[in-house]
Amino acid sequence: MQKSLMGTHSGIVGVGSYLPEKILTNFDLEKIVDTSDEWIRTRTGIEERHIAADDEATSDLSYNAAKEALEMSGIKPEELDMIIVGTVGPDYAFPATAALVAHRLGAKNAVGFDLEAACAAFVTGLTVGDGMIRSGLMKNVLVIGVELLTRISDFTDRNTCVLFGDGAGAAVLAPVAEGEGLLAHFLKSNGAGGEFLIQPGGGTRNPATRETVEKRMHYVHMDGQEVYKNAVRGMVEAAKSVIEQAGYTSNDVDLLVPHQANIRIMEAVRKRLKIPAEKTVINIAKMANTSSATIPICLADAVKEGRLKKGDLVLTTTFGAGFTWGANLIRWSF
Ligand code: UT7
């Protein structure tokens, strides 16, 4: 815990990402389920996805992304006050993956906890981290978005297994000058949509039994069209809210970083917000949908590709299971 920093602004001061080495292409999937590269590319924008090695788990992907983000930030692991791991797939039901990541990083002064908000977990983590820094309770916060969705994908169900990939992204939050950093947030949930995107088995409603496994309840189940139409609506609502809260218009946005679930969703969102394609980060072709990891991976890509500079106005927007959706508006600080 630090001395009071009440009123301090927080911003992202380092980003990192990690994608497992193994790649599964659409052509590989053609050999597994009744699908085609053409269907997957035209309906989703996906060409290939990364798959974690058998001996890789959530904390391993998290650690690699976090190390890169910390190196970029210049902040040492022992200077971290909090580590948030946003994921639907922790190493274990408990202990928290964030505690394991903290230990491996040597973040011995940090509290670590996992945050479950599906595809909105990174955006939610940035909001929580910003709140802790602004309130003066914490100074340096590491936020990770990480998923091994291929571990819970049913490779007999072509409706879902072609959509997902594994990966991790991370961001370090720290105090920044006034007017920089996280300017506005939007978060909302509606559990009425819970049934449309769900891993029904393994929790307290349907504890894991031979029967739940035989019924394939430990895999992702999704009503794609229901999620699709709510995603476009939710991402636009969240994005418009943060732009308005901060007193800007979408013309002021330098970079749109949408959750990468489907190229058609991102295009619809971008067009409704009237943001040009060249100001939008799209990496779904090579990474597929990595849920909470898509936005931090895109931010890390944008930095590596020189698409982000100090002072740029960055808009994130996301939608996922819950339903839960949200956005952040960020004045980039490095
Ligand atoms: O990250 C969390 C949020 N997730 C999302 O936002 C995902 C939202 N949903 C989507 O992205 C889209 O709804 C999907 C990509 C999942 C599906 O695209 P769609 O255009 O909504 O297709 P559909 O579900 O309406 O299916 C159209 C046809 C069906 O065949 P019939 O009934 O018209 O004969 C499906 O059986 O495409 C068929 N189909 C496939 N064909 C080849 C479904 N999956 C496949 C497949 N390969 N992999």
Short mmCIF file of C-alpha atoms and ligand atoms in Angstrom, two decimals:
data_model
loop_
_atom_site.label_atom_id
_atom_site.label_comp_id
_atom_site.label_asym_id
_atom_site.label_seq_id
_atom_site.Cartn_x
_atom_site.Cartn_y
_atom_site.Cartn_z
CA MET A 1 0.00 0.00 0.00
CA GLN A 2 1.20 3.46 -0.85
CA LYS A 3 0.70 6.84 0.75
CA SER A 4 -2.41 8.65 -0.45
CA LEU A 5 -2.43 9.41 -4.16
CA MET A 6 -6.04 10.65 -4.14
CA GLY A 7 -6.89 12.40 -7.40
CA THR A 8 -3.95 10.86 -9.24
CA HIS A 9 -4.61 9.98 -12.87
CA SER A 10 -3.64 6.54 -14.08
CA GLY A 11 -2.53 5.44 -17.51
CA ILE A 12 -1.05 2.51 -19.37
CA VAL A 13 2.74 2.72 -19.18
CA GLY A 14 3.64 -0.66 -20.70
CA VAL A 15 1.96 -3.39 -22.76
CA GLY A 16 2.90 -6.95 -23.68
CA SER A 17 1.48 -10.02 -25.35
CA TYR A 18 2.14 -13.71 -25.74
CA LEU A 19 0.82 -16.14 -28.32
CA PRO A 20 1.61 -19.85 -28.13
CA GLU A 21 3.82 -21.18 -30.90
CA LYS A 22 1.50 -23.81 -32.39
CA ILE A 23 -0.86 -22.58 -35.12
CA LEU A 24 -4.08 -24.23 -36.28
CA THR A 25 -5.22 -22.97 -39.69
CA ASN A 26 -8.68 -23.05 -41.22
CA PHE A 27 -7.35 -25.76 -43.55
CA ASP A 28 -6.37 -27.86 -40.52
CA LEU A 29 -9.93 -27.43 -39.21
CA GLU A 30 -11.36 -28.63 -42.54
CA LYS A 31 -9.87 -32.01 -41.60
CA ILE A 32 -11.51 -32.03 -38.15
CA VAL A 33 -15.08 -30.71 -38.70
CA ASP A 34 -17.43 -30.10 -41.64
CA THR A 35 -16.25 -26.58 -42.42
CA SER A 36 -14.23 -24.66 -45.02
CA ASP A 37 -11.59 -21.96 -45.04
CA GLU A 38 -13.94 -19.92 -47.22
CA TRP A 39 -16.85 -20.11 -44.71
CA ILE A 40 -14.67 -19.21 -41.75
CA ARG A 41 -12.88 -16.34 -43.51
CA THR A 42 -15.97 -14.73 -44.99
CA ARG A 43 -18.21 -15.17 -41.91
CA THR A 44 -15.63 -14.28 -39.25
CA GLY A 45 -12.40 -12.87 -40.76
CA ILE A 46 -10.38 -15.65 -39.08
CA GLU A 47 -7.58 -17.47 -40.98
CA GLU A 48 -5.70 -19.15 -38.14
CA ARG A 49 -5.45 -19.34 -34.37
CA HIS A 50 -2.74 -20.13 -31.81
CA ILE A 51 -3.06 -23.18 -29.59
CA ALA A 52 -1.33 -23.56 -26.24
CA ALA A 53 1.09 -26.47 -25.83
CA ASP A 54 -0.07 -29.34 -23.62
CA ASP A 55 2.21 -28.19 -20.80
CA GLU A 56 1.11 -24.53 -21.01
CA ALA A 57 -1.61 -23.21 -18.72
CA THR A 58 -3.21 -19.80 -18.11
CA SER A 59 -0.54 -18.61 -15.68
CA ASP A 60 2.23 -19.43 -18.20
CA LEU A 61 0.68 -17.33 -20.97
CA SER A 62 -0.03 -14.58 -18.40
CA TYR A 63 3.54 -14.59 -17.12
CA ASN A 64 5.02 -14.16 -20.60
CA ALA A 65 2.73 -11.25 -21.51
CA ALA A 66 3.23 -9.63 -18.09
CA LYS A 67 7.02 -9.82 -18.30
CA GLU A 68 6.99 -7.97 -21.63
CA ALA A 69 4.61 -5.30 -20.28
CA LEU A 70 6.69 -4.78 -17.13
CA GLU A 71 9.90 -4.48 -19.16
CA MET A 72 8.31 -1.81 -21.36
CA SER A 73 7.01 0.08 -18.31
CA GLY A 74 10.31 0.06 -16.39
CA ILE A 75 8.33 -0.90 -13.27
CA LYS A 76 9.81 -3.77 -11.23
CA PRO A 77 7.64 -6.70 -10.15
CA GLU A 78 8.14 -5.81 -6.47
CA GLU A 79 6.74 -2.31 -7.17
CA LEU A 80 3.37 -3.77 -8.19
CA ASP A 81 0.52 -3.33 -5.71
CA MET A 82 -2.08 -5.41 -7.52
CA ILE A 83 -2.35 -8.01 -10.29
CA ILE A 84 -5.69 -8.64 -11.96
CA VAL A 85 -6.01 -11.69 -14.22
CA GLY A 86 -9.11 -11.45 -16.42
CA THR A 87 -10.05 -14.92 -17.62
CA VAL A 88 -12.81 -17.53 -17.86
CA GLY A 89 -10.17 -20.27 -17.74
CA PRO A 90 -7.93 -20.09 -14.67
CA ASP A 91 -5.24 -22.73 -14.04
CA TYR A 92 -7.48 -24.15 -11.29
CA ALA A 93 -10.92 -23.30 -9.87
CA PHE A 94 -8.78 -22.07 -6.98
CA PRO A 95 -6.24 -20.74 -6.03
CA ALA A 96 -6.45 -17.60 -8.13
CA THR A 97 -4.23 -17.64 -11.21
CA ALA A 98 -3.21 -14.04 -10.35
CA ALA A 99 -1.59 -15.26 -7.11
CA LEU A 100 0.44 -17.82 -9.08
CA VAL A 101 1.46 -15.18 -11.63
CA ALA A 102 2.48 -12.78 -8.83
CA HIS A 103 4.67 -15.47 -7.28
CA ARG A 104 6.34 -16.33 -10.58
CA LEU A 105 7.00 -12.67 -11.40
CA GLY A 106 8.40 -12.00 -7.92
CA ALA A 107 5.67 -9.43 -7.26
CA LYS A 108 5.95 -10.01 -3.53
CA ASN A 109 4.16 -6.81 -2.49
CA ALA A 110 1.11 -7.32 -4.69
CA VAL A 111 -2.35 -8.75 -4.10
CA GLY A 112 -3.53 -10.92 -6.99
CA PHE A 113 -7.07 -11.88 -7.88
CA ASP A 114 -8.92 -13.22 -10.90
CA LEU A 115 -11.70 -11.27 -12.56
CA GLU A 116 -14.40 -13.09 -14.52
CA ALA A 117 -16.20 -10.86 -16.99
CA ALA A 118 -15.64 -13.00 -20.10
CA CYS A 119 -14.62 -10.90 -23.13
CA ALA A 120 -15.06 -7.72 -21.04
CA ALA A 121 -12.55 -8.78 -18.36
CA PHE A 122 -9.62 -6.67 -19.59
CA VAL A 123 -11.75 -3.53 -20.01
CA THR A 124 -13.22 -4.22 -16.54
CA GLY A 125 -9.72 -4.79 -15.12
CA LEU A 126 -8.52 -1.44 -16.48
CA THR A 127 -11.53 0.22 -14.84
CA VAL A 128 -10.89 -1.47 -11.48
CA GLY A 129 -7.15 -0.73 -11.63
CA ASP A 130 -7.77 2.92 -12.54
CA GLY A 131 -10.24 3.23 -9.68
CA MET A 132 -7.72 1.84 -7.19
CA ILE A 133 -4.99 4.23 -8.36
CA ARG A 134 -7.30 7.25 -8.45
CA SER A 135 -8.57 6.49 -4.96
CA GLY A 136 -5.03 6.46 -3.61
CA LEU A 137 -5.21 2.85 -2.41
CA MET A 138 -2.70 1.56 -4.98
CA LYS A 139 0.03 2.94 -7.22
CA ASN A 140 1.06 0.31 -9.77
CA VAL A 141 -1.42 -2.25 -11.13
CA LEU A 142 -0.87 -5.03 -13.68
CA VAL A 143 -3.93 -6.03 -15.71
CA ILE A 144 -3.85 -9.24 -17.76
CA GLY A 145 -6.39 -10.60 -20.26
CA VAL A 146 -5.74 -14.28 -20.96
CA GLU A 147 -7.65 -17.23 -22.40
CA LEU A 148 -7.02 -20.81 -23.44
CA LEU A 149 -10.39 -21.10 -25.13
CA THR A 150 -9.30 -24.06 -27.23
CA ARG A 151 -9.27 -26.08 -23.96
CA ILE A 152 -13.04 -25.56 -23.65
CA SER A 153 -13.87 -25.67 -27.38
CA ASP A 154 -15.81 -28.67 -28.67
CA PHE A 155 -13.92 -29.83 -31.74
CA THR A 156 -17.02 -31.74 -32.89
CA ASP A 157 -19.11 -28.52 -33.01
CA ARG A 158 -18.36 -26.45 -36.10
CA ASN A 159 -20.55 -23.60 -34.81
CA THR A 160 -18.04 -22.77 -32.09
CA CYS A 161 -14.67 -24.54 -32.48
CA VAL A 162 -13.61 -22.49 -35.51
CA LEU A 163 -13.97 -19.21 -33.61
CA PHE A 164 -11.52 -19.35 -30.74
CA GLY A 165 -7.79 -19.16 -30.04
CA ASP A 166 -5.36 -18.98 -27.10
CA GLY A 167 -3.33 -15.94 -26.06
CA ALA A 168 -2.53 -13.34 -23.42
CA GLY A 169 -2.09 -9.58 -23.27
CA ALA A 170 -1.05 -7.36 -20.39
CA ALA A 171 -0.91 -3.69 -19.43
CA VAL A 172 0.79 -1.91 -16.54
CA LEU A 173 -1.15 0.97 -15.00
CA ALA A 174 0.65 3.70 -13.07
CA PRO A 175 0.13 7.36 -12.16
CA VAL A 176 0.41 9.74 -15.14
CA ALA A 177 0.05 13.49 -15.67
CA GLU A 178 -3.37 15.12 -15.53
CA GLY A 179 -5.21 14.92 -18.86
CA GLU A 180 -3.38 11.70 -19.80
CA GLY A 181 -4.28 8.07 -19.26
CA LEU A 182 -7.71 6.61 -18.58
CA LEU A 183 -10.27 9.34 -19.20
CA ALA A 184 -13.62 7.50 -19.07
CA HIS A 185 -15.09 4.03 -18.55
CA PHE A 186 -18.38 2.26 -19.27
CA LEU A 187 -19.36 -1.13 -17.86
CA LYS A 188 -22.68 -2.96 -17.86
CA SER A 189 -24.07 -6.49 -17.47
CA ASN A 190 -27.38 -8.14 -18.26
CA GLY A 191 -27.71 -11.70 -16.98
CA ALA A 192 -30.86 -12.20 -19.08
CA GLY A 193 -28.41 -13.02 -21.87
CA GLY A 194 -26.52 -15.58 -19.79
CA GLU A 195 -27.87 -18.66 -21.57
CA PHE A 196 -26.71 -17.50 -25.03
CA LEU A 197 -22.97 -17.86 -24.34
CA ILE A 198 -22.18 -20.31 -21.59
CA GLN A 199 -19.99 -23.14 -20.31
CA PRO A 200 -22.81 -24.90 -18.47
CA GLY A 201 -20.91 -27.72 -16.76
CA GLY A 202 -18.37 -27.73 -13.95
CA GLY A 203 -19.79 -24.98 -11.71
CA THR A 204 -22.19 -25.30 -8.77
CA ARG A 205 -25.30 -25.44 -11.03
CA ASN A 206 -24.04 -28.54 -12.82
CA PRO A 207 -21.04 -29.92 -10.93
CA ALA A 208 -18.77 -32.06 -13.09
CA THR A 209 -19.98 -35.65 -13.32
CA ARG A 210 -19.61 -38.38 -15.89
CA GLU A 211 -23.02 -37.26 -17.22
CA THR A 212 -22.04 -33.58 -17.64
CA VAL A 213 -18.94 -34.67 -19.52
CA GLU A 214 -20.91 -37.10 -21.72
CA LYS A 215 -23.35 -34.27 -22.53
CA ARG A 216 -20.34 -32.09 -23.44
CA MET A 217 -21.42 -29.45 -20.90
CA HIS A 218 -17.82 -28.49 -20.12
CA TYR A 219 -17.49 -26.87 -23.55
CA VAL A 220 -18.53 -23.42 -24.83
CA HIS A 221 -22.15 -23.29 -26.02
CA MET A 222 -23.27 -20.27 -28.02
CA ASP A 223 -26.28 -18.92 -29.88
CA GLY A 224 -24.14 -16.99 -32.38
CA GLN A 225 -26.84 -14.81 -33.90
CA GLU A 226 -28.24 -13.72 -30.52
CA VAL A 227 -24.74 -12.79 -29.33
CA TYR A 228 -23.94 -11.08 -32.64
CA LYS A 229 -26.80 -8.60 -32.61
CA ASN A 230 -26.38 -7.77 -28.92
CA ALA A 231 -22.61 -7.36 -29.42
CA VAL A 232 -23.00 -4.68 -32.09
CA ARG A 233 -25.56 -2.81 -29.96
CA GLY A 234 -23.54 -3.10 -26.72
CA MET A 235 -20.16 -2.15 -28.19
CA VAL A 236 -21.62 0.94 -29.85
CA GLU A 237 -23.47 1.97 -26.65
CA ALA A 238 -20.31 1.59 -24.54
CA ALA A 239 -18.08 3.42 -27.05
CA LYS A 240 -20.51 6.33 -27.48
CA SER A 241 -20.82 6.69 -23.71
CA VAL A 242 -17.07 7.05 -23.01
CA ILE A 243 -16.58 9.46 -25.90
CA GLU A 244 -19.44 11.61 -24.63
CA GLN A 245 -18.39 11.41 -20.96
CA ALA A 246 -14.98 12.83 -21.88
CA GLY A 247 -16.49 15.60 -24.02
CA TYR A 248 -15.22 14.35 -27.38
CA THR A 249 -16.74 13.14 -30.65
CA SER A 250 -15.74 10.04 -32.60
CA ASN A 251 -13.78 12.33 -34.97
CA ASP A 252 -11.31 12.84 -32.11
CA VAL A 253 -10.53 9.11 -31.79
CA ASP A 254 -7.07 8.22 -33.16
CA LEU A 255 -7.31 4.44 -32.68
CA LEU A 256 -10.30 2.15 -32.20
CA VAL A 257 -9.41 -1.16 -30.52
CA PRO A 258 -12.52 -3.34 -30.65
CA HIS A 259 -12.88 -6.80 -29.14
CA GLN A 260 -11.97 -9.26 -31.92
CA ALA A 261 -14.90 -11.71 -32.11
CA ASN A 262 -15.93 -11.32 -35.73
CA ILE A 263 -14.76 -8.99 -38.50
CA ARG A 264 -18.38 -8.27 -39.40
CA ILE A 265 -19.18 -7.17 -35.83
CA MET A 266 -16.12 -4.89 -35.78
CA GLU A 267 -17.03 -3.39 -39.16
CA ALA A 268 -20.62 -2.74 -38.06
CA VAL A 269 -19.42 -1.09 -34.84
CA ARG A 270 -16.81 1.01 -36.63
CA LYS A 271 -19.30 2.21 -39.23
CA ARG A 272 -21.93 3.11 -36.64
CA LEU A 273 -19.30 5.10 -34.76
CA LYS A 274 -18.15 6.68 -38.05
CA ILE A 275 -14.50 5.77 -37.42
CA PRO A 276 -12.41 5.05 -40.55
CA ALA A 277 -10.96 1.57 -41.16
CA GLU A 278 -7.37 2.85 -41.05
CA LYS A 279 -7.95 3.99 -37.45
CA THR A 280 -9.12 0.53 -36.38
CA VAL A 281 -6.91 -2.32 -35.10
CA ILE A 282 -7.93 -5.67 -36.59
CA ASN A 283 -5.82 -8.76 -35.92
CA ILE A 284 -8.52 -11.44 -35.86
CA ALA A 285 -7.17 -13.14 -39.02
CA LYS A 286 -4.09 -14.44 -37.21
CA MET A 287 -5.42 -14.77 -33.68
CA ALA A 288 -9.15 -15.57 -33.82
CA ASN A 289 -11.23 -14.72 -30.77
CA THR A 290 -9.08 -14.87 -27.61
CA SER A 291 -11.84 -13.28 -25.50
CA SER A 292 -10.39 -11.08 -22.71
CA ALA A 293 -6.96 -11.17 -24.40
CA THR A 294 -7.94 -9.59 -27.73
CA ILE A 295 -7.80 -5.93 -26.65
CA PRO A 296 -4.46 -6.04 -24.79
CA ILE A 297 -2.91 -8.09 -27.63
CA CYS A 298 -4.14 -5.44 -30.11
CA LEU A 299 -2.71 -2.65 -27.92
CA ALA A 300 0.66 -4.44 -27.78
CA ASP A 301 0.56 -4.96 -31.57
CA ALA A 302 -0.27 -1.28 -32.14
CA VAL A 303 2.72 -0.19 -30.04
CA LYS A 304 5.05 -2.69 -31.79
CA GLU A 305 3.83 -1.52 -35.21
CA GLY A 306 4.33 2.16 -34.31
CA ARG A 307 0.60 2.89 -34.64
CA LEU A 308 0.40 4.54 -31.20
CA LYS A 309 2.14 7.66 -29.97
CA LYS A 310 1.93 9.80 -26.86
CA GLY A 311 -1.21 11.94 -26.88
CA ASP A 312 -3.28 9.63 -29.12
CA LEU A 313 -6.90 9.10 -28.12
CA VAL A 314 -7.57 5.35 -27.90
CA LEU A 315 -11.02 3.79 -27.69
CA THR A 316 -11.54 0.19 -26.53
CA THR A 317 -14.94 -1.46 -26.74
CA THR A 318 -16.03 -5.01 -25.99
CA PHE A 319 -18.95 -7.41 -25.51
CA GLY A 320 -19.16 -10.94 -24.18
CA ALA A 321 -20.80 -13.60 -22.07
CA GLY A 322 -22.96 -12.45 -19.22
CA PHE A 323 -23.89 -10.47 -21.20
CA THR A 324 -21.22 -8.00 -20.06
CA TRP A 325 -19.95 -5.11 -22.13
CA GLY A 326 -17.81 -2.01 -21.73
CA ALA A 327 -15.38 0.54 -23.08
CA ASN A 328 -12.43 2.71 -22.02
CA LEU A 329 -11.24 6.01 -23.46
CA ILE A 330 -7.49 6.48 -23.04
CA ARG A 331 -5.17 9.41 -23.76
CA TRP A 332 -2.04 7.40 -24.59
CA SER A 333 0.82 8.36 -22.28
CA PHE A 334 4.01 7.05 -23.90
O1 UT7 B 1 -16.45 -13.05 -27.94
C1 UT7 B 1 -17.75 -13.20 -27.43
C2 UT7 B 1 -18.75 -12.76 -28.33
N1 UT7 B 1 -18.92 -13.68 -29.43
C3 UT7 B 1 -19.40 -13.21 -30.55
O2 UT7 B 1 -19.58 -12.02 -30.62
C4 UT7 B 1 -19.78 -14.15 -31.67
C5 UT7 B 1 -21.03 -13.65 -32.32
N2 UT7 B 1 -21.55 -14.45 -33.39
C6 UT7 B 1 -20.92 -14.61 -34.58
O3 UT7 B 1 -19.83 -14.13 -34.77
C7 UT7 B 1 -21.64 -15.33 -35.70
O4 UT7 B 1 -22.99 -15.49 -35.35
C8 UT7 B 1 -21.03 -16.72 -36.04
C9 UT7 B 1 -19.69 -16.53 -36.70
C10 UT7 B 1 -20.88 -17.55 -34.78
C11 UT7 B 1 -21.93 -17.46 -37.00
O5 UT7 B 1 -22.13 -16.68 -38.19
P1 UT7 B 1 -23.59 -16.50 -38.80
O6 UT7 B 1 -23.45 -15.69 -40.02
O7 UT7 B 1 -24.46 -15.97 -37.68
O8 UT7 B 1 -23.96 -17.97 -39.20
P2 UT7 B 1 -25.19 -18.84 -38.71
O9 UT7 B 1 -25.01 -19.25 -37.29
O10 UT7 B 1 -26.45 -18.14 -39.08
O11 UT7 B 1 -25.03 -20.10 -39.65
C12 UT7 B 1 -25.23 -20.01 -41.06
C13 UT7 B 1 -25.00 -21.36 -41.67
C14 UT7 B 1 -25.76 -22.47 -40.97
O12 UT7 B 1 -26.17 -23.39 -41.97
P3 UT7 B 1 -27.69 -23.40 -42.49
O13 UT7 B 1 -28.52 -23.66 -41.28
O14 UT7 B 1 -27.92 -22.04 -43.08
O15 UT7 B 1 -27.69 -24.51 -43.49
C15 UT7 B 1 -24.71 -23.12 -40.10
O16 UT7 B 1 -24.99 -24.48 -39.85
O17 UT7 B 1 -23.62 -21.71 -41.57
C16 UT7 B 1 -23.49 -22.98 -40.96
N3 UT7 B 1 -22.26 -23.03 -40.19
C17 UT7 B 1 -21.07 -23.40 -40.73
N4 UT7 B 1 -20.74 -23.82 -41.97
C18 UT7 B 1 -19.44 -24.12 -42.19
C19 UT7 B 1 -22.06 -22.69 -38.90
N5 UT7 B 1 -20.77 -22.84 -38.58
C20 UT7 B 1 -20.14 -23.29 -39.70
C21 UT7 B 1 -18.82 -23.63 -39.99
N6 UT7 B 1 -18.51 -24.03 -41.24
N7 UT7 B 1 -17.82 -23.53 -39.07
#
